[in-house]
Amino acid sequence: MDTMAVQVRRLARVYGDHQLGVRALDGVDLDFPRGSFTAVMGPSGSGKSTLLSCVAGLDRPTEGEVLVDGENVTFWDEDARSRLRRERIGFVFQSFHLMPYLTAAQNVALPLRLAGRKADPRLVRTLLGHVGLAERAGHLPGELSGGQQQRVAIARAFVASPAVVLADEPTGALDSATAKEILRLLRAAVTDLRQTIVMVTHDPVAASYADRVVFLVDGRVAGHMAHPTADAVAGQLAHLDQLVAAGSAVAR
Amino acid sequence: MSAARTATRPSKRARRAAAGQAPVGTRPANRRPGGPGGGRLGRVGWLARPSLRHRPAAFLAAALTVFLGTVVIGPFATMIETALHSSGDDRLALLIMGGVVGGWGLVIVLFSLASTIGITVRQRTDEVVLLRTIGAAGAQVRSLVRGETLAMASVAAALGAVPAWFGARALLDALRSGEVVGDDVRFQGGALALLATVVATVLVARLAASVAVARASRAPVREAGAEQVREYRMPRWRLIAAATLLLYGLGFAVVTMTVTGHSADPYDAMMTAGNACVMVSIGLAVAAPGLLKRFAGRFRGRGAAAELALSNAARRSQLLSATLAPVIVLTGSSIGTLMLVDIDVRSMAGAGGADDVTTLLNVVVVVMISLFATIMVVNAWAAAVAHRRAELRRLWLVGARPRTVRASVVVESLVTGLLGAGLGVAAAATTVVPFSWARGEGLVPDGGLWVAPAVAAVAIGVAVVSATAAARRVRFSGGPTSG
């Protein structure tokens, strides 16, 4: 138990009517060990983002449970969920989602300030230095490039030493050179600092930075791939339908 | 650095969990922020300043409403305070001026204030959702929005108290020189009345902010963030409030025709009839989202601009209804009251002329309401268009000409203007028809019918001009990510 940062058990999320509604997630079982970097892939509508939302308590699962640090957080109320996000979960989004009126340093410190903790300026500076933005601490997001904004968002995600960082298409809005820098930063956080990252992505190159790829199709886990390479992932994505057929055969 | 700390030793939470202790977040009963064992919540007040500086236009629009609201209500509140220090007929005249006229002003100002604050707060849903995503508690978001509103409203209302004081002196001078009250009536300080006005205005602003932020701060984050373009249904409290106001107003109309119309004092009928149009106008204004949806849903636009405008008006009626409501109040109460005065002057000509004081009171009411409602129309359009800047740009990105985009906003203003003026005329009829009948002119007054189309045209004009001005401020050049 203790070695798992996040576990989901029989997780289901149904939108609309329970019987006829859309099953965005349909009985997903997954473990995310501490210090691992997992990429979640699948076609649009396969439930990738819903999975992240349920883990983060942004959305309530219809069935099943979510464990963070071995603790069942499924039935926590809204206040407890916001505490969960504040203290144990870091976020990186495709569109950065920085507060436009706060400087880079203030954005990084925000999760700590929300938690009523003193934001140690040295910690913020160190984190900004790690992502290569020590010189830009006083700039507003509007004055930074997309890649720089995403690096600020990464520093913000790690500031509270979360149990897991959830990244939703972190490179989706960036050019390929900038995307590589961002992926290297995430990889380094896992390798050097033993952080845990779960990243949703469409990009086989991005997925190749992870330790493991999980394929989702129609809200179900269709397969895993350890030590992925971009080519292998791309090949697998092209034949997801076969994976689904094999997966359901195994399940029966 | 903190990230490294987790690597070398488990976090405090992990240790707690390992030791089998209750985690800090699992006790729903323990909700008090900062309470023993509860999760600590940081103060968020410091966010208010950069946030307000980031949105100067929305901030100023709300502050202007609070400021003007105080300027309008203040003098009437002062009249009541002055009345308490005088006696006899003067006292009664001042109480009517302050209580009746000021009372209507109060209702309209507070309604407008609540709707403007509501728009400005709802515009920040994205920001609220983002803050909650990275872990802000609902209570923190609410206290941020409330704190900002409180600070803004306190400053604006306090500033408004200064012109209100001068306004109060001017009003009393006018009443004295119009011989409504005796020359010996002295102006009484006004400090207490103005303080009460400021406090009331600030409290209403704060209440409106709490109501507006409630959904985004309480619902599960993913639902709170979903844009509300599904079928809109008016909340029940809104329906009940609208129905109550409508029935109350119609009740005044019925009472005018059945009871006060036969009374010996010809002004009894005016006391009841005069209220009807204001009540019904506000009732219709409260129901504006539902009415707009019905109305716009009936039409099919010709051309891209008209089609866009009508779909938007029908599907997102809550957004545009903020611009519809003041048009209804403007036309309804102005037409109703002006025609009321007109009928009064005509029918009393044979009986020694109309009562000057009453005429003055009515004119003051009309001027006050019209000015305020006009500002609200301008304000509401500025806010509604600013809210949709990104969306309007998106239309341009998919190939609409800036002219078409701007034209669609102008068509929206025509739709809301026409509907608002139409509803306003209907509301005015609840005053005009009973009063005309009570004064022996039949169901349709003998003269002054031009007032209705004239005021309606002005109201539609105000709506179209403010929408045009707001749409012209939308910029379409620049990269695809800005805006």
Coordinates of N, CA and C in Angstrom, one line a residue, chain B residues 106-300:
Chain B
L106 N -35.1 53.3 -3.9 CA -34.4 52.3 -3.2 C -34.6 50.9 -3.9
V107 N -35.8 50.6 -4.2 CA -36.1 49.3 -4.8 C -35.4 49.1 -6.1
I108 N -35.5 50.2 -6.9 CA -34.9 50.1 -8.3 C -33.3 50.1 -8.2
V109 N -32.8 50.9 -7.3 CA -31.3 51.0 -7.2 C -30.8 49.6 -6.7
L110 N -31.5 49.1 -5.7 CA -30.9 47.8 -5.1 C -31.0 46.7 -6.1
F111 N -32.1 46.7 -6.9 CA -32.3 45.7 -7.9 C -31.1 45.8 -9.0
S112 N -30.9 47.0 -9.4 CA -29.8 47.2 -10.4 C -28.5 46.9 -9.9
L113 N -28.3 47.3 -8.6 CA -27.0 47.0 -8.0 C -26.8 45.5 -7.9
A114 N -27.8 44.8 -7.5 CA -27.7 43.3 -7.4 C -27.4 42.7 -8.7
S115 N -28.0 43.2 -9.8 CA -27.8 42.6 -11.1 C -26.4 42.9 -11.6
T116 N -25.9 44.2 -11.4 CA -24.6 44.5 -11.9 C -23.5 43.7 -11.2
I117 N -23.6 43.7 -9.9 CA -22.6 42.9 -9.1 C -22.7 41.4 -9.5
G118 N -23.9 40.9 -9.7 CA -24.1 39.6 -10.2 C -23.3 39.3 -11.5
I119 N -23.4 40.2 -12.5 CA -22.7 40.0 -13.7 C -21.2 40.0 -13.5
T120 N -20.7 41.0 -12.7 CA -19.2 41.1 -12.6 C -18.7 39.9 -11.9
V121 N -19.4 39.4 -10.9 CA -18.9 38.2 -10.2 C -19.0 37.0 -11.1
R122 N -20.0 36.8 -11.8 CA -20.1 35.6 -12.7 C -19.1 35.6 -13.8
Q123 N -18.7 36.8 -14.2 CA -17.6 36.9 -15.2 C -16.3 36.2 -14.7
R124 N -16.3 36.0 -13.4 CA -15.0 35.5 -12.9 C -15.1 34.0 -12.6
T125 N -16.1 33.3 -13.2 CA -16.2 31.9 -13.0 C -14.9 31.1 -13.3
D126 N -14.3 31.5 -14.4 CA -13.0 30.8 -14.8 C -12.0 30.9 -13.8
E127 N -11.9 32.1 -13.2 CA -10.8 32.4 -12.2 C -11.2 31.6 -10.9
V128 N -12.4 31.6 -10.6 CA -12.8 30.8 -9.4 C -12.6 29.3 -9.6
V129 N -12.9 28.8 -10.7 CA -12.7 27.4 -11.0 C -11.2 27.0 -11.0
L130 N -10.4 27.9 -11.6 CA -8.9 27.7 -11.5 C -8.4 27.7 -10.1
L131 N -8.8 28.7 -9.3 CA -8.3 28.7 -7.9 C -8.7 27.4 -7.2
R132 N -10.0 27.0 -7.4 CA -10.4 25.7 -6.7 C -9.7 24.5 -7.3
T133 N -9.3 24.5 -8.5 CA -8.6 23.4 -9.1 C -7.2 23.2 -8.4
I134 N -6.6 24.3 -8.1 CA -5.3 24.2 -7.5 C -5.4 24.2 -6.0
G135 N -6.6 24.0 -5.5 CA -6.8 23.7 -4.1 C -7.4 24.8 -3.2
A136 N -7.9 25.9 -3.8 CA -8.5 26.8 -2.9 C -9.8 26.2 -2.4
A137 N -10.1 26.4 -1.1 CA -11.4 25.9 -0.6 C -12.5 26.8 -1.0
G138 N -13.7 26.3 -1.1 CA -14.9 27.1 -1.5 C -15.0 28.4 -0.6
A139 N -14.7 28.2 0.7 CA -14.8 29.3 1.7 C -13.8 30.4 1.3
Q140 N -12.6 30.0 0.8 CA -11.6 31.0 0.5 C -12.0 31.8 -0.7
V141 N -12.6 31.1 -1.7 CA -13.0 31.8 -2.9 C -14.1 32.7 -2.5
R142 N -15.1 32.3 -1.7 CA -16.2 33.1 -1.3 C -15.7 34.3 -0.6
S143 N -14.7 34.1 0.3 CA -14.3 35.3 1.1 C -13.5 36.2 0.3
L144 N -12.8 35.7 -0.8 CA -12.1 36.6 -1.7 C -13.1 37.5 -2.4
V145 N -14.1 36.9 -3.0 CA -15.1 37.7 -3.8 C -15.8 38.6 -2.9
R146 N -16.2 38.2 -1.7 CA -17.0 39.0 -0.8 C -16.1 40.2 -0.3
G147 N -14.8 39.9 0.0 CA -13.9 40.9 0.5 C -13.7 42.0 -0.6
E148 N -13.5 41.5 -1.8 CA -13.3 42.5 -2.9 C -14.5 43.4 -3.1
T149 N -15.7 42.8 -3.1 CA -16.9 43.5 -3.2 C -17.1 44.5 -2.1
L150 N -16.8 44.0 -0.9 CA -16.9 44.9 0.3 C -16.0 46.1 0.2
A151 N -14.8 45.9 -0.2 CA -13.8 47.0 -0.2 C -14.2 48.0 -1.3
M152 N -14.6 47.4 -2.5 CA -15.0 48.3 -3.6 C -16.2 49.1 -3.2
A153 N -17.3 48.4 -2.7 CA -18.5 49.0 -2.4 C -18.4 50.1 -1.3
S154 N -17.5 49.8 -0.3 CA -17.4 50.7 0.8 C -16.8 52.0 0.3
V155 N -15.8 51.9 -0.5 CA -15.1 53.2 -1.0 C -16.1 53.9 -1.9
A156 N -16.7 53.2 -2.8 CA -17.6 53.8 -3.8 C -18.8 54.5 -3.1
A157 N -19.4 53.8 -2.1 CA -20.5 54.3 -1.4 C -20.1 55.5 -0.5
A158 N -19.0 55.5 0.1 CA -18.5 56.6 0.9 C -18.3 57.8 0.0
L159 N -17.7 57.6 -1.2 CA -17.5 58.7 -2.1 C -18.9 59.3 -2.5
G160 N -19.9 58.3 -2.7 CA -21.2 58.8 -3.2 C -21.9 59.6 -2.1
A161 N -21.5 59.4 -0.9 CA -22.2 60.1 0.2 C -22.0 61.6 0.1
V162 N -20.8 62.0 -0.5 CA -20.5 63.4 -0.6 C -21.5 64.2 -1.5
P163 N -21.6 63.7 -2.8 CA -22.6 64.4 -3.6 C -24.0 64.2 -3.1
A164 N -24.3 63.0 -2.4 CA -25.6 62.8 -1.9 C -26.0 63.9 -0.9
W165 N -25.0 64.3 -0.1 CA -25.2 65.4 0.9 C -25.6 66.7 0.2
F166 N -24.9 67.0 -0.8 CA -25.2 68.2 -1.6 C -26.6 68.1 -2.3
G167 N -26.8 66.9 -2.8 CA -28.1 66.6 -3.4 C -29.2 66.8 -2.4
A168 N -29.0 66.3 -1.2 CA -30.1 66.5 -0.2 C -30.4 67.9 0.1
R169 N -29.3 68.8 0.2 CA -29.6 70.2 0.4 C -30.3 70.8 -0.8
A170 N -29.9 70.4 -2.0 CA -30.6 71.0 -3.2 C -32.0 70.5 -3.2
L171 N -32.3 69.3 -2.8 CA -33.7 68.8 -2.9 C -34.5 69.6 -1.9
L172 N -34.0 69.8 -0.7 CA -34.7 70.5 0.3 C -35.0 72.0 -0.1
D173 N -34.0 72.6 -0.7 CA -34.1 73.9 -1.2 C -35.3 73.9 -2.3
A174 N -35.3 72.9 -3.1 CA -36.3 72.9 -4.2 C -37.7 72.7 -3.5
L175 N -37.7 71.9 -2.5 CA -39.0 71.7 -1.8 C -39.5 73.0 -1.1
R176 N -38.5 73.7 -0.6 CA -38.9 75.0 0.1 C -39.3 76.0 -1.0
S177 N -38.5 76.2 -2.0 CA -38.9 77.2 -3.0 C -40.2 76.8 -3.8
G178 N -40.4 75.5 -3.9 CA -41.7 75.1 -4.5 C -42.8 75.1 -3.5
E179 N -42.5 75.6 -2.3 CA -43.5 75.7 -1.2 C -44.2 74.4 -0.9
V180 N -43.5 73.4 -1.0 CA -44.0 72.1 -0.6 C -43.8 72.0 0.9
V181 N -42.7 72.6 1.4 CA -42.6 72.6 2.9 C -42.3 74.1 3.3
G182 N -42.5 74.4 4.5 CA -42.4 75.8 4.9 C -40.9 76.2 4.9
D183 N -40.7 77.6 4.9 CA -39.3 78.1 4.8 C -38.6 77.8 6.1
D184 N -39.3 77.5 7.2 CA -38.7 77.3 8.5 C -38.1 75.9 8.7
V185 N -38.3 75.0 7.7 CA -37.8 73.7 7.9 C -36.3 73.7 7.7
R186 N -35.6 73.2 8.7 CA -34.1 73.3 8.6 C -33.5 72.0 8.2
F187 N -32.4 72.1 7.4 CA -31.8 70.8 7.0 C -31.1 70.2 8.2
Q188 N -31.3 68.9 8.4 CA -30.8 68.3 9.6 C -29.6 67.3 9.2
G189 N -28.5 67.8 9.5 CA -27.2 67.0 9.4 C -27.1 66.0 8.2
G190 N -27.9 65.0 8.4 CA -28.0 64.0 7.3 C -26.9 62.9 7.6
A191 N -26.1 63.1 8.6 CA -25.0 62.1 8.8 C -25.6 60.7 9.0
L192 N -26.6 60.6 9.9 CA -27.2 59.3 10.2 C -27.8 58.7 9.0
A193 N -28.6 59.5 8.2 CA -29.3 59.0 7.1 C -28.3 58.5 6.0
L194 N -27.3 59.3 5.8 CA -26.3 59.0 4.8 C -25.5 57.7 5.2
L195 N -25.2 57.6 6.5 CA -24.5 56.5 7.0 C -25.4 55.2 6.7
A196 N -26.7 55.4 7.0 CA -27.6 54.2 6.8 C -27.6 53.8 5.3
T197 N -27.6 54.9 4.5 CA -27.6 54.6 3.0 C -26.4 53.8 2.6
V198 N -25.2 54.3 3.1 CA -24.0 53.7 2.7 C -24.0 52.2 3.2
V199 N -24.4 52.0 4.4 CA -24.4 50.7 5.0 C -25.3 49.8 4.2
A200 N -26.5 50.3 3.9 CA -27.5 49.4 3.1 C -26.9 49.1 1.8
T201 N -26.4 50.1 1.1 CA -25.8 49.8 -0.3 C -24.7 48.8 -0.2
V202 N -23.8 48.9 0.8 CA -22.7 48.0 0.9 C -23.2 46.6 1.2
L203 N -24.2 46.5 2.1 CA -24.7 45.2 2.4 C -25.3 44.5 1.3
V204 N -26.1 45.3 0.5 CA -26.8 44.6 -0.7 C -25.7 44.2 -1.7
A205 N -24.7 45.0 -1.9 CA -23.6 44.6 -2.8 C -23.0 43.3 -2.4
R206 N -22.7 43.2 -1.1 CA -22.1 42.0 -0.5 C -23.0 40.8 -0.7
L207 N -24.3 41.0 -0.4 CA -25.2 39.9 -0.5 C -25.3 39.4 -2.0
A208 N -25.3 40.3 -2.9 CA -25.4 40.0 -4.3 C -24.2 39.2 -4.7
A209 N -23.0 39.6 -4.2 CA -21.8 38.9 -4.5 C -21.8 37.4 -4.0
S210 N -22.3 37.3 -2.8 CA -22.4 35.9 -2.2 C -23.3 35.0 -3.0
V211 N -24.5 35.6 -3.4 CA -25.4 34.8 -4.2 C -24.8 34.4 -5.6
A212 N -24.1 35.4 -6.2 CA -23.5 35.1 -7.5 C -22.4 34.1 -7.5
V213 N -21.6 34.1 -6.4 CA -20.5 33.2 -6.4 C -20.8 31.8 -5.8
A214 N -22.0 31.7 -5.3 CA -22.4 30.4 -4.6 C -22.2 29.2 -5.5
R215 N -22.7 29.2 -6.7 CA -22.6 28.0 -7.5 C -21.2 27.6 -7.8
A216 N -20.4 28.6 -8.3 CA -19.1 28.3 -8.7 C -18.2 27.8 -7.6
S217 N -18.6 28.2 -6.3 CA -17.7 27.9 -5.2 C -18.2 26.7 -4.5
R218 N -19.4 26.2 -4.8 CA -19.9 25.0 -4.0 C -20.0 23.7 -4.8
A219 N -20.4 23.8 -6.1 CA -20.5 22.6 -6.9 C -19.2 21.9 -7.1
P220 N -19.2 20.6 -7.4 CA -18.0 19.9 -7.8 C -17.3 20.7 -8.9
V221 N -15.9 20.8 -8.8 CA -15.2 21.7 -9.6 C -15.5 21.6 -11.1
R222 N -15.6 20.3 -11.6 CA -15.8 20.1 -13.0 C -17.1 20.6 -13.5
E223 N -18.1 20.5 -12.6 CA -19.5 21.0 -13.0 C -19.5 22.5 -12.9
A224 N -18.8 23.1 -11.9 CA -18.8 24.5 -11.8 C -18.1 25.1 -13.0
G225 N -17.2 24.4 -13.6 CA -16.5 25.0 -14.7 C -17.2 24.9 -16.0
A226 N -18.1 23.9 -16.1 CA -18.8 23.6 -17.4 C -19.6 24.9 -17.8
E227 N -19.5 25.3 -19.0 CA -20.2 26.5 -19.4 C -21.7 26.2 -19.5
Q228 N -22.4 27.2 -19.0 CA -23.9 26.9 -18.9 C -24.6 27.2 -20.2
V229 N -24.5 26.4 -21.1 CA -25.2 26.6 -22.4 C -26.3 25.5 -22.5
R230 N -26.6 24.9 -21.4 CA -27.7 23.9 -21.6 C -29.0 24.7 -21.3
E231 N -30.1 24.0 -21.4 CA -31.4 24.5 -21.2 C -31.4 25.3 -19.9
Y232 N -31.8 26.6 -20.0 CA -31.8 27.4 -18.8 C -33.2 27.4 -18.2
R233 N -33.2 27.2 -16.9 CA -34.5 27.3 -16.3 C -34.4 28.3 -15.1
M234 N -35.3 29.1 -15.0 CA -35.2 30.1 -13.9 C -35.4 29.4 -12.6
P235 N -34.5 29.8 -11.6 CA -34.7 29.2 -10.3 C -36.0 29.6 -9.7
R236 N -36.5 28.7 -8.8 CA -37.8 28.9 -8.3 C -38.0 30.3 -7.6
W237 N -37.0 30.7 -6.8 CA -37.1 31.9 -6.0 C -37.4 33.1 -7.0
R238 N -36.8 33.0 -8.2 CA -36.9 34.1 -9.1 C -38.4 34.1 -9.7
L239 N -38.9 32.9 -9.9 CA -40.3 32.8 -10.4 C -41.2 33.3 -9.4
I240 N -41.0 32.9 -8.1 CA -41.9 33.3 -7.0 C -41.8 34.9 -6.9
A241 N -40.6 35.4 -6.9 CA -40.5 36.9 -6.7 C -41.2 37.6 -7.8
A242 N -41.0 37.1 -9.1 CA -41.6 37.8 -10.2 C -43.1 37.7 -10.1
A243 N -43.6 36.5 -9.8 CA -45.1 36.4 -9.7 C -45.7 37.2 -8.6
T244 N -45.0 37.3 -7.5 CA -45.4 38.1 -6.4 C -45.5 39.6 -6.8
L245 N -44.5 40.1 -7.4 CA -44.4 41.5 -7.8 C -45.5 41.8 -8.9
L246 N -45.7 40.9 -9.8 CA -46.7 41.0 -10.9 C -48.1 41.1 -10.2
L247 N -48.4 40.1 -9.4 CA -49.7 40.0 -8.8 C -50.0 41.3 -7.9
Y248 N -49.0 41.7 -7.2 CA -49.1 42.9 -6.3 C -49.4 44.1 -7.2
G249 N -48.7 44.2 -8.3 CA -48.9 45.4 -9.2 C -50.3 45.3 -9.8
L250 N -50.7 44.1 -10.3 CA -52.0 44.0 -10.9 C -53.1 44.3 -9.8
G251 N -52.7 43.8 -8.6 CA -53.7 44.1 -7.5 C -53.9 45.6 -7.3
F252 N -52.9 46.4 -7.4 CA -53.0 47.9 -7.3 C -53.9 48.4 -8.5
A253 N -53.8 47.8 -9.7 CA -54.6 48.2 -10.8 C -56.1 47.9 -10.5
V254 N -56.3 46.7 -10.0 CA -57.7 46.3 -9.7 C -58.3 47.1 -8.7
V255 N -57.5 47.4 -7.6 CA -58.0 48.2 -6.5 C -58.4 49.6 -7.0
T256 N -57.5 50.1 -7.9 CA -57.8 51.5 -8.5 C -59.2 51.5 -9.2
M257 N -59.5 50.5 -9.9 CA -60.7 50.5 -10.7 C -61.9 50.2 -9.8
T258 N -61.7 49.4 -8.7 CA -62.9 49.0 -8.0 C -63.1 49.8 -6.7
V259 N -62.0 50.3 -6.1 CA -62.2 50.9 -4.8 C -61.8 52.4 -4.9
T260 N -60.5 52.7 -5.1 CA -60.0 54.1 -4.9 C -60.6 55.0 -6.0
G261 N -60.9 54.4 -7.2 CA -61.5 55.2 -8.3 C -62.8 55.9 -7.9
H262 N -63.5 55.3 -6.9 CA -64.8 55.8 -6.5 C -64.7 56.7 -5.3
S263 N -63.4 56.8 -4.8 CA -63.2 57.6 -3.6 C -63.5 59.1 -3.8
A264 N -63.8 59.8 -2.7 CA -64.1 61.2 -2.8 C -62.8 62.0 -3.1
D265 N -61.7 61.6 -2.6 CA -60.4 62.3 -2.9 C -59.9 61.8 -4.2
P266 N -59.7 62.6 -5.2 CA -59.3 62.2 -6.6 C -57.9 61.6 -6.5
Y267 N -57.1 62.0 -5.4 CA -55.7 61.5 -5.4 C -55.6 60.1 -4.8
D268 N -56.6 59.6 -4.2 CA -56.6 58.2 -3.7 C -56.3 57.3 -4.9
A269 N -56.9 57.5 -6.0 CA -56.7 56.7 -7.2 C -55.3 56.7 -7.7
M270 N -54.6 57.9 -7.6 CA -53.3 58.0 -8.0 C -52.3 57.2 -7.1
M271 N -52.6 57.2 -5.8 CA -51.8 56.5 -4.8 C -51.7 55.0 -5.2
T272 N -52.8 54.5 -5.6 CA -52.7 53.0 -5.9 C -52.3 52.8 -7.4
A273 N -52.8 53.6 -8.3 CA -52.4 53.4 -9.7 C -50.9 53.6 -9.9
G274 N -50.4 54.6 -9.3 CA -49.0 55.0 -9.5 C -48.0 53.8 -9.2
N275 N -48.4 53.0 -8.2 CA -47.5 51.9 -7.8 C -47.5 50.8 -8.9
A276 N -48.6 50.6 -9.5 CA -48.8 49.4 -10.4 C -47.7 49.3 -11.4
C277 N -47.4 50.3 -12.2 CA -46.5 50.2 -13.3 C -45.0 49.9 -12.8
V278 N -44.7 50.4 -11.6 CA -43.3 50.2 -11.1 C -43.2 48.7 -10.6
M279 N -44.2 48.3 -9.9 CA -44.3 46.9 -9.5 C -44.2 45.9 -10.6
V280 N -45.1 46.1 -11.6 CA -45.2 45.2 -12.7 C -43.9 45.2 -13.5
S281 N -43.3 46.4 -13.7 CA -42.0 46.5 -14.4 C -40.9 45.7 -13.8
I282 N -40.8 45.9 -12.4 CA -39.8 45.2 -11.7 C -40.0 43.7 -11.8
G283 N -41.3 43.3 -11.6 CA -41.7 41.9 -11.7 C -41.3 41.3 -13.1
L284 N -41.6 42.0 -14.2 CA -41.2 41.5 -15.5 C -39.7 41.5 -15.6
A285 N -39.0 42.5 -15.0 CA -37.5 42.5 -15.1 C -36.9 41.3 -14.4
V286 N -37.5 40.9 -13.3 CA -37.0 39.7 -12.5 C -37.2 38.5 -13.4
A287 N -38.3 38.5 -14.2 CA -38.5 37.3 -15.0 C -37.9 37.4 -16.4
A288 N -37.0 38.4 -16.6 CA -36.4 38.7 -17.9 C -35.8 37.5 -18.6
P289 N -35.0 36.7 -17.9 CA -34.3 35.6 -18.6 C -35.3 34.7 -19.3
G290 N -36.4 34.3 -18.6 CA -37.4 33.4 -19.1 C -38.1 34.0 -20.3
L291 N -38.5 35.3 -20.1 CA -39.2 36.0 -21.2 C -38.4 36.1 -22.4
L292 N -37.1 36.4 -22.2 CA -36.2 36.6 -23.4 C -36.1 35.3 -24.2
K293 N -35.9 34.2 -23.4 CA -35.8 32.9 -24.1 C -37.0 32.6 -24.9
R294 N -38.2 32.8 -24.4 CA -39.4 32.6 -25.1 C -39.5 33.4 -26.4
F295 N -39.2 34.7 -26.2 CA -39.3 35.7 -27.2 C -38.4 35.4 -28.4
A296 N -37.1 35.3 -28.0 CA -36.1 35.2 -29.1 C -36.2 33.8 -29.8
G297 N -36.7 32.8 -29.0 CA -36.8 31.5 -29.6 C -37.9 31.4 -30.7
R298 N -38.7 32.4 -30.8 CA -39.8 32.4 -31.8 C -39.3 32.9 -33.2
F299 N -38.2 33.5 -33.2 CA -37.8 34.1 -34.5 C -36.6 33.3 -35.1
R300 N -36.6 33.4 -36.4 CA -35.4 32.8 -37.2 C -34.8 34.0 -37.8

